[in-house]
mmCIF file of C-alpha atoms in Angstrom:
data_model
loop_
_atom_site.group_PDB
_atom_site.id
_atom_site.type_symbol
_atom_site.label_atom_id
_atom_site.label_comp_id
_atom_site.label_asym_id
_atom_site.label_seq_id
_atom_site.Cartn_x
_atom_site.Cartn_y
_atom_site.Cartn_z
ATOM 1 C CA MET A 6 176.644 128.720 98.109
ATOM 2 C CA THR A 7 180.066 127.155 98.494
ATOM 3 C CA GLN A 8 180.730 123.901 100.283
ATOM 4 C CA LYS A 9 182.403 125.884 103.069
ATOM 5 C CA HIS A 10 179.287 128.030 103.475
ATOM 6 C CA GLU A 11 177.069 124.911 103.501
ATOM 7 C CA GLN A 12 179.209 123.272 106.198
ATOM 8 C CA ILE A 13 179.103 126.408 108.338
ATOM 9 C CA ARG A 14 175.343 126.731 107.857
ATOM 10 C CA THR A 15 174.840 123.091 108.879
ATOM 11 C CA GLU A 16 176.941 123.572 112.013
ATOM 12 C CA VAL A 17 175.175 126.809 112.992
ATOM 13 C CA LEU A 18 171.777 125.156 112.577
ATOM 14 C CA ALA A 19 172.961 122.206 114.692
ATOM 15 C CA ILE A 20 174.013 124.645 117.425
ATOM 16 C CA VAL A 21 170.627 126.360 117.262
ATOM 17 C CA ARG A 22 168.864 122.978 117.488
ATOM 18 C CA ARG A 23 170.914 121.994 120.545
ATOM 19 C CA LEU A 24 169.998 125.193 122.349
ATOM 20 C CA ALA A 25 166.419 125.433 121.032
ATOM 21 C CA PRO A 26 165.286 121.892 120.159
ATOM 22 C CA GLU A 27 161.786 123.026 119.239
ATOM 23 C CA VAL A 28 163.141 124.974 116.250
ATOM 24 C CA ASP A 29 162.513 123.556 112.778
ATOM 25 C CA PRO A 30 165.533 124.619 110.677
ATOM 26 C CA ALA A 31 163.467 124.300 107.495
ATOM 27 C CA ARG A 32 161.280 127.186 108.687
ATOM 28 C CA ILE A 33 164.168 129.596 109.250
ATOM 29 C CA ILE A 34 164.217 132.418 106.715
ATOM 30 C CA PRO A 35 167.944 133.033 106.110
ATOM 31 C CA ASP A 36 167.739 136.802 105.594
ATOM 32 C CA LYS A 37 165.423 137.585 108.525
ATOM 33 C CA PRO A 38 166.658 138.199 112.098
ATOM 34 C CA LEU A 39 167.364 134.758 113.523
ATOM 35 C CA ARG A 40 166.876 135.617 117.180
ATOM 36 C CA THR A 41 163.282 136.743 116.670
ATOM 37 C CA GLN A 42 162.449 133.796 114.405
ATOM 38 C CA ILE A 43 163.443 131.279 117.040
ATOM 39 C CA ASP A 44 162.260 133.379 119.988
ATOM 40 C CA LEU A 45 165.514 133.601 121.957
ATOM 41 C CA ASP A 46 166.052 136.072 124.751
ATOM 42 C CA SER A 47 169.343 137.935 125.040
ATOM 43 C CA MET A 48 170.968 135.323 127.300
ATOM 44 C CA ASP A 49 169.986 132.468 124.988
ATOM 45 C CA TRP A 50 171.374 134.440 122.033
ATOM 46 C CA LEU A 51 174.666 134.935 123.879
ATOM 47 C CA ASN A 52 174.726 131.172 124.471
ATOM 48 C CA VAL A 53 174.359 130.632 120.712
ATOM 49 C CA LEU A 54 177.281 132.978 120.023
ATOM 50 C CA GLU A 55 179.410 131.383 122.764
ATOM 51 C CA THR A 56 178.686 127.899 121.433
ATOM 52 C CA ILE A 57 179.685 129.048 117.945
ATOM 53 C CA HIS A 58 182.960 130.219 119.491
ATOM 54 C CA GLU A 59 183.492 126.879 121.258
ATOM 55 C CA LYS A 60 182.569 124.663 118.289
ATOM 56 C CA LEU A 61 184.010 126.672 115.406
ATOM 57 C CA GLY A 62 186.805 128.559 117.131
ATOM 58 C CA VAL A 63 185.578 132.000 116.076
ATOM 59 C CA ASN A 64 185.073 134.667 118.694
ATOM 60 C CA ILE A 65 182.398 137.173 117.712
ATOM 61 C CA PRO A 66 183.168 140.430 119.520
ATOM 62 C CA GLU A 67 180.291 142.610 120.648
ATOM 63 C CA THR A 68 181.268 145.198 118.037
ATOM 64 C CA ASP A 69 180.399 142.628 115.333
ATOM 65 C CA TYR A 70 176.993 141.568 116.693
ATOM 66 C CA GLY A 71 175.286 143.666 114.008
ATOM 67 C CA LYS A 72 176.894 141.453 111.360
ATOM 68 C CA VAL A 73 175.471 138.228 112.787
ATOM 69 C CA VAL A 74 171.767 139.015 112.996
ATOM 70 C CA THR A 75 170.544 136.680 110.250
ATOM 71 C CA LEU A 76 171.521 133.124 109.382
ATOM 72 C CA ASP A 77 173.023 134.413 106.132
ATOM 73 C CA GLY A 78 174.954 137.042 108.088
ATOM 74 C CA ILE A 79 176.313 134.500 110.549
ATOM 75 C CA VAL A 80 177.409 132.166 107.752
ATOM 76 C CA ALA A 81 179.087 134.971 105.784
ATOM 77 C CA TYR A 82 180.829 136.297 108.903
ATOM 78 C CA LEU A 83 182.140 132.875 109.899
ATOM 79 C CA ALA A 84 183.212 132.064 106.334
ATOM 80 C CA GLU A 85 185.458 135.140 106.415
ATOM 81 C CA LYS A 86 186.971 134.164 109.770
ATOM 82 C CA ILE A 87 187.459 130.416 109.331
ATOM 83 C CA PRO A 88 190.515 129.554 107.228
ATOM 84 C CA ALA A 89 189.911 127.464 104.136
ATOM 85 C CA ALA A 90 190.775 123.798 104.420
ATOM 86 C CA PRO A 91 193.996 122.908 102.596
ATOM 87 C CA GLU A 92 193.505 121.400 99.146
ATOM 88 C CA GLU A 93 194.457 117.745 98.883
#
């Protein structure tokens, strides 16, 4: 996993923890549906996606919801959408 992917993963898990503080990130299985693992209803899930948009600047259109079902899927999707940081 690249540093970019790790940073995105850390931020996504922080967002999940803010919206569902009872969730233990260490227990999340990255290739299993995230919403069912952390027991979020549809409105809570939309809040997760909206917070991702606010914090990371990436809008996830409804047509792409199927790509962001798992933690791995979310990270991969965001990694494609977020520009790489300039090399110093």
